[in-house]
Short mmCIF file of C-alpha atoms in Angstrom, two decimals:
data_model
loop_
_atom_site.label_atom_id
_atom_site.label_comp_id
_atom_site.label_asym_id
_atom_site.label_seq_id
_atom_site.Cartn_x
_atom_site.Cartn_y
_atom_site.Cartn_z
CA UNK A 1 81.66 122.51 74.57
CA UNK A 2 82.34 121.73 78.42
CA UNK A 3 82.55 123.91 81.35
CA UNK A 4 84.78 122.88 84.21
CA UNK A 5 85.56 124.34 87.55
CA UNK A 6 88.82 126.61 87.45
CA UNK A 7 91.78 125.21 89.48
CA UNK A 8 91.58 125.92 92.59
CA UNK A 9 88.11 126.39 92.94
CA UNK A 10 84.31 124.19 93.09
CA UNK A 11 81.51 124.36 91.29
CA UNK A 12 78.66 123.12 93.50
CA UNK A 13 75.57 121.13 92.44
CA UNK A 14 73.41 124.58 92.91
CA UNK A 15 76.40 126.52 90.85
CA UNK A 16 76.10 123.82 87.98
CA UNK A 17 72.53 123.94 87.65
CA UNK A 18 72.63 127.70 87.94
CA UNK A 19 74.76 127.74 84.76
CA UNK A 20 72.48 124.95 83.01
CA UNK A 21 69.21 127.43 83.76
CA UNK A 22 70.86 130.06 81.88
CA UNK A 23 72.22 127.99 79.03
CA UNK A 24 68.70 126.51 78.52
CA UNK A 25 67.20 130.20 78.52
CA UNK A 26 69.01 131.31 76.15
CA UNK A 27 68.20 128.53 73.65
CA UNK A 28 71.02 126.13 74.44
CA UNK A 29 70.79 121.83 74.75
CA UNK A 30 72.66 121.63 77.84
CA UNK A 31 73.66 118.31 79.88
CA UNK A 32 75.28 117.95 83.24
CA UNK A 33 77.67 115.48 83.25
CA UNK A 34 80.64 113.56 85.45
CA UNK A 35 84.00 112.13 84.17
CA UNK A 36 86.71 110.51 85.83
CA UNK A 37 90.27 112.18 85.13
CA UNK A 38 92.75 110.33 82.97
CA UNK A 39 94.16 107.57 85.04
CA UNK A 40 92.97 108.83 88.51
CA UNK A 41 90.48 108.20 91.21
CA UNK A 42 88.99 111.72 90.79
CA UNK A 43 85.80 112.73 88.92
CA UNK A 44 85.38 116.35 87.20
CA UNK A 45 82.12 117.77 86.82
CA UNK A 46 81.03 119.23 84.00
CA UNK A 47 78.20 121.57 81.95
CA UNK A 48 78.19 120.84 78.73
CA UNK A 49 76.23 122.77 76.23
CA UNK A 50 75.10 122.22 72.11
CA UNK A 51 74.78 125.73 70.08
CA UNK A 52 71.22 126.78 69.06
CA UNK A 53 71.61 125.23 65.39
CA UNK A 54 72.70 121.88 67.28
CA UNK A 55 76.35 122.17 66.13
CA UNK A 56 79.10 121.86 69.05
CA UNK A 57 78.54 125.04 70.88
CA UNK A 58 78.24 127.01 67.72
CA UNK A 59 75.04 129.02 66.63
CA UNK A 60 73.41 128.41 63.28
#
């Protein structure tokens, strides 16, 4: 599963890690990531995090 920044608003490097910490704390496989937006010059940041059992942000 992915987190993005609402519309609107930023998430900043410090917010993104921040969000990782707290993920990896509580016993998730997190990555920080960067895509580009279909078609467009513009790149969306992203936190995206594996459930505990491994599945696709699902616990065990």
């Amino acid at each position: 599963m992915k987190i993005y920044a609402q519309k609107g608003s930023r998430l900043n490097d410090d917010d993104r890690l921040e969000i990782a910490r707290l993920l990896i704390k509580a016993g998730y496989t997190v990555r920080i990531g960067r895509e580009k937006k279909d078609g467009q010059g513009v790149y969306l940041n992203f936190v995206e995090y594996l459930g505990k059992g491994g599945q696709n942000g699902e616990e065990a």
